[in-house]
PDB file of C-alpha atoms and ligand atoms in Angstrom:
ATOM      1  CA  MET A   1     -14.061   6.187 -18.905  1.00 79.00           C
ATOM      2  CA  THR A   2     -12.422   7.640 -15.813  1.00 92.00           C
ATOM      3  CA  LEU A   3     -14.813   9.717 -13.762  1.00 96.00           C
ATOM      4  CA  SER A   4     -13.626  13.079 -12.357  1.00 97.00           C
ATOM      5  CA  ILE A   5     -14.516  14.744  -9.056  1.00 98.00           C
ATOM      6  CA  MET A   6     -14.093  18.282  -7.894  1.00 98.00           C
ATOM      7  CA  ILE A   7     -13.675  18.429  -4.094  1.00 98.00           C
ATOM      8  CA  ASP A   8     -14.343  21.854  -2.734  1.00 98.00           C
ATOM      9  CA  PRO A   9     -13.032  22.723   0.729  1.00 98.00           C
ATOM     10  CA  GLY A  10     -15.092  25.842   1.589  1.00 98.00           C
ATOM     11  CA  HIS A  11     -13.687  29.312   2.424  1.00 98.00           C
ATOM     12  CA  GLY A  12      -9.896  29.852   2.885  1.00 97.00           C
ATOM     13  CA  GLY A  13      -7.467  32.720   3.223  1.00 97.00           C
ATOM     14  CA  SER A  14      -9.129  35.891   4.409  1.00 97.00           C
ATOM     15  CA  ASP A  15     -12.461  34.041   4.763  1.00 97.00           C
ATOM     16  CA  PRO A  16     -12.120  31.729   7.761  1.00 98.00           C
ATOM     17  CA  GLY A  17     -15.726  30.511   7.539  1.00 97.00           C
ATOM     18  CA  ALA A  18     -17.322  29.581  10.800  1.00 97.00           C
ATOM     19  CA  ARG A  19     -15.370  29.812  14.057  1.00 97.00           C
ATOM     20  CA  GLY A  20     -15.646  28.382  17.516  1.00 96.00           C
ATOM     21  CA  TYR A  21     -13.705  26.859  20.371  1.00 97.00           C
ATOM     22  CA  GLY A  22     -10.423  27.979  18.755  1.00 97.00           C
ATOM     23  CA  LEU A  23     -11.206  26.228  15.504  1.00 97.00           C
ATOM     24  CA  GLN A  24     -11.645  27.685  12.036  1.00 98.00           C
ATOM     25  CA  GLU A  25     -13.868  26.028   9.422  1.00 98.00           C
ATOM     26  CA  LYS A  26     -11.366  26.800   6.571  1.00 98.00           C
ATOM     27  CA  ASP A  27      -8.640  24.663   8.239  1.00 98.00           C
ATOM     28  CA  ILE A  28     -10.787  21.723   9.096  1.00 98.00           C
ATOM     29  CA  VAL A  29     -12.402  21.392   5.652  1.00 98.00           C
ATOM     30  CA  LEU A  30      -9.036  21.749   3.850  1.00 97.00           C
ATOM     31  CA  GLU A  31      -7.558  18.932   5.855  1.00 96.00           C
ATOM     32  CA  ILE A  32     -10.585  16.705   5.272  1.00 97.00           C
ATOM     33  CA  ALA A  33     -10.492  17.499   1.555  1.00 97.00           C
ATOM     34  CA  LEU A  34      -6.777  16.650   1.193  1.00 96.00           C
ATOM     35  CA  GLN A  35      -7.185  13.365   3.064  1.00 93.00           C
ATOM     36  CA  THR A  36     -10.253  12.513   1.071  1.00 96.00           C
ATOM     37  CA  GLU A  37      -8.274  13.085  -2.175  1.00 96.00           C
ATOM     38  CA  ARG A  38      -5.444  10.876  -0.914  1.00 91.00           C
ATOM     39  CA  LEU A  39      -7.822   8.057   0.028  1.00 91.00           C
ATOM     40  CA  LEU A  40      -9.595   8.264  -3.262  1.00 94.00           C
ATOM     41  CA  GLN A  41      -6.295   7.503  -4.973  1.00 90.00           C
ATOM     42  CA  ALA A  42      -6.993   3.869  -4.207  1.00 88.00           C
ATOM     43  CA  TYR A  43      -9.628   4.108  -6.921  1.00 93.00           C
ATOM     44  CA  ILE A  44      -9.611   4.780 -10.642  1.00 94.00           C
ATOM     45  CA  VAL A  45     -10.804   8.367 -10.580  1.00 96.00           C
ATOM     46  CA  SER A  46      -9.477  11.787 -11.409  1.00 96.00           C
ATOM     47  CA  ILE A  47      -9.585  14.197  -8.416  1.00 97.00           C
ATOM     48  CA  GLN A  48      -9.168  17.941  -8.320  1.00 97.00           C
ATOM     49  CA  LEU A  49      -9.490  20.406  -5.463  1.00 98.00           C
ATOM     50  CA  THR A  50     -10.798  23.991  -5.651  1.00 98.00           C
ATOM     51  CA  ARG A  51      -7.991  24.931  -3.319  1.00 98.00           C
ATOM     52  CA  ARG A  52      -5.073  23.100  -1.777  1.00 97.00           C
ATOM     53  CA  ASP A  53      -3.793  25.946   0.500  1.00 97.00           C
ATOM     54  CA  ASP A  54      -5.079  28.536   2.780  1.00 98.00           C
ATOM     55  CA  VAL A  55      -6.254  30.874   0.035  1.00 97.00           C
ATOM     56  CA  ASN A  56      -9.592  32.496  -0.736  1.00 96.00           C
ATOM     57  CA  VAL A  57     -10.768  31.290  -4.105  1.00 97.00           C
ATOM     58  CA  LEU A  58     -13.870  33.106  -5.278  1.00 97.00           C
ATOM     59  CA  ILE A  59     -16.977  30.864  -5.598  1.00 97.00           C
ATOM     60  CA  PRO A  60     -17.440  31.672  -9.372  1.00 98.00           C
ATOM     61  CA  THR A  61     -13.775  30.626  -9.970  1.00 98.00           C
ATOM     62  CA  ARG A  62     -14.455  27.342  -8.109  1.00 98.00           C
ATOM     63  CA  THR A  63     -17.474  26.458 -10.005  1.00 98.00           C
ATOM     64  CA  ALA A  64     -16.071  27.581 -13.364  1.00 98.00           C
ATOM     65  CA  ARG A  65     -13.083  25.217 -12.899  1.00 98.00           C
ATOM     66  CA  ALA A  66     -15.387  22.346 -12.115  1.00 98.00           C
ATOM     67  CA  ASN A  67     -17.482  23.167 -15.269  1.00 98.00           C
ATOM     68  CA  GLN A  68     -14.339  23.465 -17.434  1.00 97.00           C
ATOM     69  CA  MET A  69     -12.941  20.151 -16.343  1.00 95.00           C
ATOM     70  CA  GLY A  70     -16.385  18.523 -16.977  1.00 96.00           C
ATOM     71  CA  ALA A  71     -16.417  17.064 -13.465  1.00 97.00           C
ATOM     72  CA  ASP A  72     -18.870  14.227 -12.835  1.00 98.00           C
ATOM     73  CA  LEU A  73     -19.436  15.254  -9.210  1.00 98.00           C
ATOM     74  CA  TYR A  74     -18.830  18.338  -7.046  1.00 98.00           C
ATOM     75  CA  VAL A  75     -18.538  17.837  -3.369  1.00 98.00           C
ATOM     76  CA  SER A  76     -18.347  20.962  -1.224  1.00 98.00           C
ATOM     77  CA  ILE A  77     -17.091  20.387   2.317  1.00 98.00           C
ATOM     78  CA  HIS A  78     -18.196  22.748   5.134  1.00 98.00           C
ATOM     79  CA  VAL A  79     -18.589  22.861   8.867  1.00 98.00           C
ATOM     80  CA  ASN A  80     -21.784  24.329  10.295  1.00 98.00           C
ATOM     81  CA  ALA A  81     -22.424  27.110  12.877  1.00 97.00           C
ATOM     82  CA  GLY A  82     -25.403  28.719  14.471  1.00 95.00           C
ATOM     83  CA  ARG A  83     -26.137  26.897  17.688  1.00 88.00           C
ATOM     84  CA  GLY A  84     -27.213  23.574  16.224  1.00 97.00           C
ATOM     85  CA  THR A  85     -25.595  20.110  16.353  1.00 98.00           C
ATOM     86  CA  GLY A  86     -25.092  17.215  13.897  1.00 98.00           C
ATOM     87  CA  PHE A  87     -24.772  16.576  10.210  1.00 98.00           C
ATOM     88  CA  GLU A  88     -26.774  17.772   7.135  1.00 98.00           C
ATOM     89  CA  SER A  89     -26.401  17.827   3.382  1.00 98.00           C
ATOM     90  CA  PHE A  90     -27.671  20.062   0.663  1.00 98.00           C
ATOM     91  CA  VAL A  91     -28.466  19.973  -3.068  1.00 98.00           C
ATOM     92  CA  HIS A  92     -29.953  22.778  -5.190  1.00 98.00           C
ATOM     93  CA  PRO A  93     -33.794  23.006  -5.058  1.00 98.00           C
ATOM     94  CA  ALA A  94     -33.822  22.365  -8.833  1.00 97.00           C
ATOM     95  CA  ALA A  95     -31.361  19.447  -8.617  1.00 97.00           C
ATOM     96  CA  SER A  96     -31.792  16.572 -11.136  1.00 97.00           C
ATOM     97  CA  PRO A  97     -33.088  13.179  -9.875  1.00 97.00           C
ATOM     98  CA  ARG A  98     -29.543  11.849 -10.324  1.00 97.00           C
ATOM     99  CA  THR A  99     -28.212  14.576  -8.023  1.00 98.00           C
ATOM    100  CA  VAL A 100     -30.835  13.817  -5.388  1.00 98.00           C
ATOM    101  CA  ASP A 101     -29.872  10.088  -5.686  1.00 98.00           C
ATOM    102  CA  ILE A 102     -26.196  10.886  -5.175  1.00 98.00           C
ATOM    103  CA  GLN A 103     -27.041  13.098  -2.180  1.00 98.00           C
ATOM    104  CA  TRP A 104     -29.167  10.232  -0.786  1.00 98.00           C
ATOM    105  CA  ARG A 105     -26.375   7.731  -1.113  1.00 98.00           C
ATOM    106  CA  ILE A 106     -23.574   9.897   0.234  1.00 98.00           C
ATOM    107  CA  HIS A 107     -25.824  11.209   3.042  1.00 98.00           C
ATOM    108  CA  ARG A 108     -26.872   7.697   4.057  1.00 97.00           C
ATOM    109  CA  GLU A 109     -23.284   6.614   4.704  1.00 97.00           C
ATOM    110  CA  MET A 110     -22.144   9.829   6.327  1.00 97.00           C
ATOM    111  CA  GLY A 111     -25.314  10.106   8.365  1.00 97.00           C
ATOM    112  CA  LEU A 112     -24.823   6.551   9.711  1.00 97.00           C
ATOM    113  CA  PHE A 113     -21.186   7.422  10.584  1.00 97.00           C
ATOM    114  CA  TYR A 114     -22.222  10.559  12.526  1.00 98.00           C
ATOM    115  CA  ALA A 115     -25.181   8.784  14.174  1.00 97.00           C
ATOM    116  CA  SER A 116     -22.772   5.934  15.340  1.00 96.00           C
ATOM    117  CA  ASN A 117     -20.805   8.712  17.126  1.00 97.00           C
ATOM    118  CA  GLY A 118     -23.967  10.026  18.761  1.00 97.00           C
ATOM    119  CA  PHE A 119     -24.676  12.960  16.479  1.00 98.00           C
ATOM    120  CA  VAL A 120     -28.063  14.017  15.086  1.00 97.00           C
ATOM    121  CA  ASP A 121     -28.821  13.390  11.466  1.00 97.00           C
ATOM    122  CA  ARG A 122     -30.463  16.692  10.447  1.00 97.00           C
ATOM    123  CA  GLY A 123     -31.509  15.272   7.153  1.00 97.00           C
ATOM    124  CA  ARG A 124     -31.130  15.908   3.397  1.00 98.00           C
ATOM    125  CA  LYS A 125     -32.026  19.452   2.502  1.00 98.00           C
ATOM    126  CA  THR A 126     -32.095  21.869  -0.423  1.00 98.00           C
ATOM    127  CA  ALA A 127     -30.674  25.435  -0.605  1.00 98.00           C
ATOM    128  CA  ASN A 128     -29.963  27.912  -3.327  1.00 98.00           C
ATOM    129  CA  PHE A 129     -26.193  28.080  -2.494  1.00 98.00           C
ATOM    130  CA  ALA A 130     -23.983  29.530  -5.235  1.00 98.00           C
ATOM    131  CA  VAL A 131     -21.750  26.406  -5.537  1.00 98.00           C
ATOM    132  CA  LEU A 132     -24.906  24.231  -6.089  1.00 98.00           C
ATOM    133  CA  ARG A 133     -26.508  26.647  -8.484  1.00 98.00           C
ATOM    134  CA  GLN A 134     -23.511  27.480 -10.671  1.00 98.00           C
ATOM    135  CA  THR A 135     -22.178  23.881 -11.123  1.00 98.00           C
ATOM    136  CA  LYS A 136     -23.384  22.069 -14.167  1.00 97.00           C
ATOM    137  CA  MET A 137     -22.747  18.513 -12.670  1.00 98.00           C
ATOM    138  CA  PRO A 138     -24.369  16.896  -9.684  1.00 98.00           C
ATOM    139  CA  ALA A 139     -23.259  18.928  -6.644  1.00 98.00           C
ATOM    140  CA  VAL A 140     -23.600  18.123  -3.024  1.00 98.00           C
ATOM    141  CA  LEU A 141     -22.682  20.340  -0.008  1.00 98.00           C
ATOM    142  CA  LEU A 142     -22.005  18.691   3.298  1.00 98.00           C
ATOM    143  CA  GLU A 143     -22.198  20.480   6.646  1.00 98.00           C
ATOM    144  CA  ASN A 144     -20.094  18.372   9.013  1.00 98.00           C
ATOM    145  CA  LEU A 145     -21.130  19.168  12.621  1.00 98.00           C
ATOM    146  CA  PHE A 146     -21.258  22.590  14.325  1.00 98.00           C
ATOM    147  CA  ILE A 147     -18.053  24.385  15.169  1.00 98.00           C
ATOM    148  CA  ASP A 148     -19.820  26.480  17.806  1.00 97.00           C
ATOM    149  CA  HIS A 149     -21.372  23.479  19.669  1.00 98.00           C
ATOM    150  CA  PRO A 150     -19.235  22.129  22.569  1.00 97.00           C
ATOM    151  CA  ARG A 151     -19.545  18.422  21.818  1.00 98.00           C
ATOM    152  CA  ASP A 152     -19.383  18.899  17.977  1.00 98.00           C
ATOM    153  CA  SER A 153     -16.237  21.042  18.196  1.00 98.00           C
ATOM    154  CA  ALA A 154     -14.610  18.656  20.684  1.00 97.00           C
ATOM    155  CA  TYR A 155     -14.937  15.926  18.080  1.00 97.00           C
ATOM    156  CA  LEU A 156     -13.770  18.243  15.245  1.00 97.00           C
ATOM    157  CA  LYS A 157     -10.750  19.102  17.293  1.00 96.00           C
ATOM    158  CA  ASP A 158      -9.572  15.406  17.308  1.00 93.00           C
ATOM    159  CA  PRO A 159      -7.319  14.701  14.338  1.00 89.00           C
ATOM    160  CA  LEU A 160      -8.276  10.974  14.381  1.00 89.00           C
ATOM    161  CA  PHE A 161     -12.001  11.863  14.116  1.00 94.00           C
ATOM    162  CA  ARG A 162     -11.221  14.273  11.250  1.00 95.00           C
ATOM    163  CA  SER A 163      -9.458  11.500   9.534  1.00 89.00           C
ATOM    164  CA  GLU A 164     -12.457   9.272  10.051  1.00 92.00           C
ATOM    165  CA  ILE A 165     -14.694  11.854   8.402  1.00 96.00           C
ATOM    166  CA  ALA A 166     -12.363  11.737   5.422  1.00 95.00           C
ATOM    167  CA  GLN A 167     -12.364   7.938   5.310  1.00 92.00           C
ATOM    168  CA  MET A 168     -16.164   7.858   5.362  1.00 95.00           C
ATOM    169  CA  LEU A 169     -16.415  10.622   2.723  1.00 97.00           C
ATOM    170  CA  ALA A 170     -14.013   8.807   0.423  1.00 96.00           C
ATOM    171  CA  LEU A 171     -15.778   5.526   0.889  1.00 95.00           C
ATOM    172  CA  SER A 172     -19.261   6.988   0.376  1.00 97.00           C
ATOM    173  CA  ILE A 173     -18.135   8.723  -2.775  1.00 98.00           C
ATOM    174  CA  ALA A 174     -16.462   5.583  -4.065  1.00 97.00           C
ATOM    175  CA  ASN A 175     -19.575   3.432  -3.332  1.00 96.00           C
ATOM    176  CA  THR A 176     -21.965   6.050  -4.745  1.00 97.00           C
ATOM    177  CA  LEU A 177     -20.076   6.377  -8.076  1.00 97.00           C
ATOM    178  CA  GLN A 178     -19.055   2.661  -8.014  1.00 95.00           C
ATOM    179  CA  LEU A 179     -15.425   3.578  -8.524  1.00 95.00           C
ATOM    180  CA  PRO A 180     -13.292   0.619  -9.555  1.00 93.00           C
ATOM    181  CA  GLN A 181     -10.305  -0.019  -7.241  1.00 88.00           C
ATOM    182  CA  ARG A 182      -6.867   0.577  -8.570  1.00 86.00           C
ATOM    183  CA  GLN A 183      -4.590  -2.453  -8.642  1.00 75.00           C
ATOM    184  CA  PRO A 184      -1.749  -1.823  -6.384  1.00 73.00           C
ATOM    185  CA  ALA A 185       1.625  -1.587  -8.138  1.00 76.00           C
ATOM    186  CA  TRP A 186       3.199  -5.033  -8.511  1.00 84.00           C
ATOM    187  CA  ASP A 187       6.225  -5.611  -6.232  1.00 91.00           C
ATOM    188  CA  PRO A 188       7.661  -9.050  -6.896  1.00 94.00           C
ATOM    189  CA  ALA A 189      10.397  -8.627  -4.299  1.00 94.00           C
ATOM    190  CA  LEU A 190       7.753  -8.004  -1.619  1.00 93.00           C
ATOM    191  CA  GLU A 191       5.726 -11.014  -2.893  1.00 94.00           C
ATOM    192  CA  ILE A 192       8.852 -13.262  -2.296  1.00 95.00           C
ATOM    193  CA  GLU A 193       9.422 -11.626   1.168  1.00 95.00           C
ATOM    194  CA  ARG A 194       5.783 -12.341   2.140  1.00 93.00           C
ATOM    195  CA  LEU A 195       6.306 -15.939   1.205  1.00 93.00           C
ATOM    196  CA  ARG A 196       9.484 -16.048   3.286  1.00 93.00           C
ATOM    197  CA  GLN A 197       7.652 -14.656   6.314  1.00 93.00           C
ATOM    198  CA  THR A 198       5.269 -17.586   6.236  1.00 91.00           C
ATOM    199  CA  GLY A 199       8.227 -19.968   6.308  1.00 91.00           C
ATOM    200  CA  LEU A 200       7.241 -21.588   3.070  1.00 93.00           C
ATOM    201  CA  VAL A 201      10.411 -20.240   1.493  1.00 93.00           C
ATOM    202  CA  VAL A 202      13.695 -20.162   3.405  1.00 90.00           C
ATOM    203  CA  ASN A 203      16.347 -18.892   1.034  1.00 90.00           C
ATOM    204  CA  LEU A 204      16.653 -15.490  -0.571  1.00 91.00           C
ATOM    205  CA  TYR A 205      15.684 -15.244  -4.249  1.00 95.00           C
ATOM    206  CA  HIS A 206      15.861 -12.377  -6.715  1.00 95.00           C
ATOM    207  CA  PRO A 207      12.554 -11.754  -8.512  1.00 96.00           C
ATOM    208  CA  ASN A 208      14.231 -12.528 -11.849  1.00 96.00           C
ATOM    209  CA  ASP A 209      15.707 -15.845 -10.734  1.00 96.00           C
ATOM    210  CA  THR A 210      14.201 -18.761 -12.692  1.00 97.00           C
ATOM    211  CA  LEU A 211      12.148 -21.115 -10.605  1.00 98.00           C
ATOM    212  CA  LEU A 212      13.658 -24.665 -10.620  1.00 97.00           C
ATOM    213  CA  TRP A 213      11.867 -27.912 -10.230  1.00 97.00           C
ATOM    214  CA  GLY A 214      13.608 -28.810  -6.928  1.00 97.00           C
ATOM    215  CA  GLN A 215      12.578 -25.457  -5.464  1.00 97.00           C
ATOM    216  CA  TYR A 216       9.056 -25.670  -6.728  1.00 97.00           C
ATOM    217  CA  ALA A 217       8.446 -29.149  -5.410  1.00 97.00           C
ATOM    218  CA  THR A 218       9.863 -28.198  -1.977  1.00 96.00           C
ATOM    219  CA  VAL A 219       7.576 -25.161  -1.623  1.00 96.00           C
ATOM    220  CA  LEU A 220       4.495 -27.125  -2.810  1.00 96.00           C
ATOM    221  CA  ASN A 221       5.241 -29.945  -0.351  1.00 96.00           C
ATOM    222  CA  ARG A 222       5.478 -27.401   2.463  1.00 94.00           C
ATOM    223  CA  VAL A 223       2.156 -25.869   1.299  1.00 95.00           C
ATOM    224  CA  ARG A 224       0.448 -29.263   1.482  1.00 94.00           C
ATOM    225  CA  ASN A 225       2.227 -30.261   4.718  1.00 92.00           C
ATOM    226  CA  ARG A 226       4.078 -33.156   3.075  1.00 89.00           C
ATOM    227  CA  PRO A 227       7.518 -32.867   4.658  1.00 81.00           C
ATOM    228  CA  VAL A 228      10.526 -34.852   3.457  1.00 80.00           C
ATOM    229  CA  PHE A 229      12.064 -36.636   6.442  1.00 77.00           C
ATOM    230  CA  GLY A 230      15.722 -36.906   6.838  1.00 75.00           C
ATOM    231  CA  SER A 231      18.579 -34.462   7.175  1.00 76.00           C
ATOM    232  CA  GLY A 232      19.365 -31.732   4.697  1.00 85.00           C
ATOM    233  CA  TRP A 233      17.505 -30.657   1.679  1.00 89.00           C
ATOM    234  CA  ASP A 234      16.773 -33.428  -0.843  1.00 93.00           C
ATOM    235  CA  PRO A 235      15.201 -31.860  -3.925  1.00 95.00           C
ATOM    236  CA  GLU A 236      15.087 -35.225  -5.777  1.00 95.00           C
ATOM    237  CA  ARG A 237      13.017 -36.592  -2.973  1.00 95.00           C
ATOM    238  CA  GLU A 238      10.774 -33.498  -3.012  1.00 96.00           C
ATOM    239  CA  ILE A 239       9.976 -34.096  -6.657  1.00 97.00           C
ATOM    240  CA  GLY A 240       9.494 -37.740  -5.910  1.00 96.00           C
ATOM    241  CA  LEU A 241       6.697 -36.858  -3.518  1.00 96.00           C
ATOM    242  CA  LEU A 242       4.857 -34.913  -6.202  1.00 96.00           C
ATOM    243  CA  LEU A 243       5.149 -37.997  -8.487  1.00 96.00           C
ATOM    244  CA  GLU A 244       4.033 -40.329  -5.742  1.00 96.00           C
ATOM    245  CA  ASP A 245       0.925 -38.203  -4.990  1.00 95.00           C
ATOM    246  CA  GLY A 246      -0.076 -37.798  -8.663  1.00 95.00           C
ATOM    247  CA  LEU A 247       0.640 -34.009  -8.790  1.00 95.00           C
ATOM    248  CA  LEU A 248       3.306 -34.603 -11.376  1.00 95.00           C
ATOM    249  CA  ALA A 249       3.127 -37.233 -14.190  1.00 92.00           C
ATOM    250  CA  SER A 250       6.741 -37.701 -15.237  1.00 94.00           C
ATOM    251  CA  PRO A 251      10.075 -37.062 -13.393  1.00 95.00           C
ATOM    252  CA  ARG A 252      11.986 -33.815 -13.542  1.00 97.00           C
ATOM    253  CA  LEU A 253      15.569 -32.886 -12.589  1.00 97.00           C
ATOM    254  CA  PRO A 254      15.917 -30.605  -9.608  1.00 97.00           C
ATOM    255  CA  ALA A 255      17.891 -28.009 -11.620  1.00 97.00           C
ATOM    256  CA  GLN A 256      15.508 -27.950 -14.551  1.00 97.00           C
ATOM    257  CA  PRO A 257      13.593 -24.697 -14.961  1.00 98.00           C
ATOM    258  CA  VAL A 258       9.821 -24.805 -14.423  1.00 98.00           C
ATOM    259  CA  ARG A 259       7.767 -23.749 -17.455  1.00 97.00           C
ATOM    260  CA  TRP A 260       4.505 -21.862 -17.145  1.00 97.00           C
ATOM    261  CA  GLY A 261       2.345 -24.684 -18.511  1.00 97.00           C
ATOM    262  CA  GLU A 262       3.776 -27.239 -16.144  1.00 96.00           C
ATOM    263  CA  PHE A 263       3.671 -24.847 -13.292  1.00 97.00           C
ATOM    264  CA  ALA A 264      -0.039 -24.161 -13.851  1.00 97.00           C
ATOM    265  CA  THR A 265      -0.860 -27.805 -14.246  1.00 97.00           C
ATOM    266  CA  VAL A 266       0.756 -28.934 -10.972  1.00 97.00           C
ATOM    267  CA  LEU A 267      -0.721 -25.985  -9.103  1.00 97.00           C
ATOM    268  CA  ASN A 268      -4.206 -26.722 -10.481  1.00 96.00           C
ATOM    269  CA  ARG A 269      -3.928 -30.393  -9.446  1.00 95.00           C
ATOM    270  CA  LEU A 270      -2.850 -29.242  -5.952  1.00 96.00           C
ATOM    271  CA  ARG A 271      -5.865 -26.959  -5.659  1.00 95.00           C
ATOM    272  CA  GLN A 272      -8.075 -29.638  -7.270  1.00 94.00           C
ATOM    273  CA  ARG A 273      -9.027 -27.599 -10.325  1.00 92.00           C
ATOM    274  CA  TRP A 274      -9.403 -29.653 -13.441  1.00 90.00           C
ATOM    275  CA  VAL A 275      -9.324 -28.533 -17.126  1.00 87.00           C
ATOM    276  CA  GLU A 276     -12.412 -29.891 -18.891  1.00 81.00           C
ATOM    277  CA  VAL A 277     -10.554 -31.041 -22.038  1.00 78.00           C
ATOM    278  CA  PRO A 278      -9.076 -34.478 -22.810  1.00 82.00           C
ATOM    279  CA  GLY A 279      -5.312 -34.720 -22.792  1.00 86.00           C
ATOM    280  CA  TRP A 280      -2.885 -32.146 -21.516  1.00 90.00           C
ATOM    281  CA  ASP A 281      -3.612 -28.603 -22.571  1.00 92.00           C
ATOM    282  CA  PRO A 282      -1.137 -26.177 -20.921  1.00 94.00           C
ATOM    283  CA  ARG A 283      -2.864 -23.128 -22.331  1.00 92.00           C
ATOM    284  CA  ALA A 284      -6.119 -24.193 -20.678  1.00 92.00           C
ATOM    285  CA  GLU A 285      -4.285 -24.837 -17.430  1.00 95.00           C
ATOM    286  CA  ILE A 286      -2.946 -21.234 -17.515  1.00 94.00           C
ATOM    287  CA  GLY A 287      -6.441 -20.066 -18.439  1.00 91.00           C
ATOM    288  CA  LEU A 288      -7.753 -21.665 -15.254  1.00 93.00           C
ATOM    289  CA  LEU A 289      -5.358 -19.577 -13.236  1.00 93.00           C
ATOM    290  CA  ILE A 290      -6.614 -16.459 -14.957  1.00 90.00           C
ATOM    291  CA  SER A 291     -10.284 -17.313 -14.544  1.00 86.00           C
ATOM    292  CA  ASP A 292      -9.682 -17.971 -10.795  1.00 89.00           C
ATOM    293  CA  GLY A 293      -7.965 -14.536 -10.460  1.00 88.00           C
ATOM    294  CA  LEU A 294      -4.585 -15.998  -9.662  1.00 93.00           C
ATOM    295  CA  LEU A 295      -2.995 -14.636 -12.756  1.00 92.00           C
ATOM    296  CA  VAL A 296      -3.845 -11.352 -14.609  1.00 86.00           C
ATOM    297  CA  THR A 297      -2.501 -11.823 -18.095  1.00 85.00           C
ATOM    298  CA  SER A 298      -1.751 -14.894 -20.185  1.00 86.00           C
ATOM    299  CA  ARG A 299       1.687 -16.545 -20.434  1.00 93.00           C
ATOM    300  CA  ASP A 300       3.471 -18.628 -23.032  1.00 94.00           C
ATOM    301  CA  PRO A 301       3.217 -22.221 -21.658  1.00 95.00           C
ATOM    302  CA  TRP A 302       6.834 -22.890 -22.680  1.00 96.00           C
ATOM    303  CA  ALA A 303       8.263 -19.773 -21.073  1.00 97.00           C
ATOM    304  CA  THR A 304      10.084 -20.287 -17.799  1.00 97.00           C
ATOM    305  CA  ILE A 305       8.577 -18.811 -14.677  1.00 97.00           C
ATOM    306  CA  SER A 306      10.524 -16.442 -12.448  1.00 97.00           C
ATOM    307  CA  TRP A 307      10.547 -16.398  -8.648  1.00 97.00           C
ATOM    308  CA  GLY A 308       8.704 -13.064  -8.545  1.00 97.00           C
ATOM    309  CA  GLU A 309       5.884 -14.483 -10.725  1.00 97.00           C
ATOM    310  CA  PHE A 310       5.788 -17.709  -8.793  1.00 97.00           C
ATOM    311  CA  ALA A 311       5.599 -15.935  -5.435  1.00 97.00           C
ATOM    312  CA  THR A 312       2.747 -13.671  -6.653  1.00 96.00           C
ATOM    313  CA  VAL A 313       0.604 -16.428  -7.950  1.00 97.00           C
ATOM    314  CA  LEU A 314       1.192 -18.560  -4.843  1.00 97.00           C
ATOM    315  CA  ASN A 315       0.402 -15.655  -2.525  1.00 95.00           C
ATOM    316  CA  ARG A 316      -2.872 -15.046  -4.342  1.00 94.00           C
ATOM    317  CA  TYR A 317      -3.723 -18.717  -4.083  1.00 95.00           C
ATOM    318  CA  LEU A 318      -2.816 -18.799  -0.298  1.00 94.00           C
ATOM    319  CA  ASN A 319      -4.366 -15.383   0.348  1.00 86.00           C
ATOM    320  CA  ILE A 320      -1.105 -14.140   1.818  1.00 81.00           C
TER     321      ILE A 320
HETATM  322 ZN1   ZN B   1     -18.869  26.963   5.295  1.00 97.04          ZN
END
């Protein structure tokens, strides 16, 4: 089940929040909230914001939205004022043990981040704030430095530091809720391009081009530093080297398409991974690629392999 989070940048519109040294709390917290949302898109999680613009949304409206969406976590982002310095966090005095635990985890990472920049960790606190009282889910309010302190505000003025706050916040939320990472969208053309940048592949291929034996043998021989000597490309000789070194059991023609079962078998031999069954079991060979994280879903052993698929599996193996 996908978790959902309500991120609440405090104040907005006619309510600027705290002010100091030319800064307004409402602007800083909105920027941090939007960046945090963007960074959390790397994870499987549903994010909503109580405001996305410079508008004043009433507190009961903010908390009611979070309650309606059944959010699993409410994170209210603020900047402090009142002649102090440093970072502190709040939960409601009657917060559940789970909420206190979430505060502890988020606070620990944020507190370390601020401490590493020379700021005081003012500690984990409780307060009867409306956003903490009216929300039905675990709710944490963060006070990120003091806008009216010269050193704090100098840091808050720095866009790079504000973006570091967002990075730490996104990371601490992801770690606290143990959010699974989203798999990046598959881009087979980019996979082939990456392989070309390493020099293992020289020519241009379309992701849908079928991988041929002469091509496969050549790339594998480059991977294992087994160059064919002589002038020009000799795909028959490349296949011959695979035979000589025991990576391939019987000859193939250079223009023959490579099938998934054969592809997996030769690659497994190259990376010295052996299927624990007697005889040749192409399904088990493909299974070995899956169990080692080189392939995500199963393939028909007799289906031909495309250049896009080949490049992706090889990049995973080579960590490219
Ligand atoms: Zn505030």
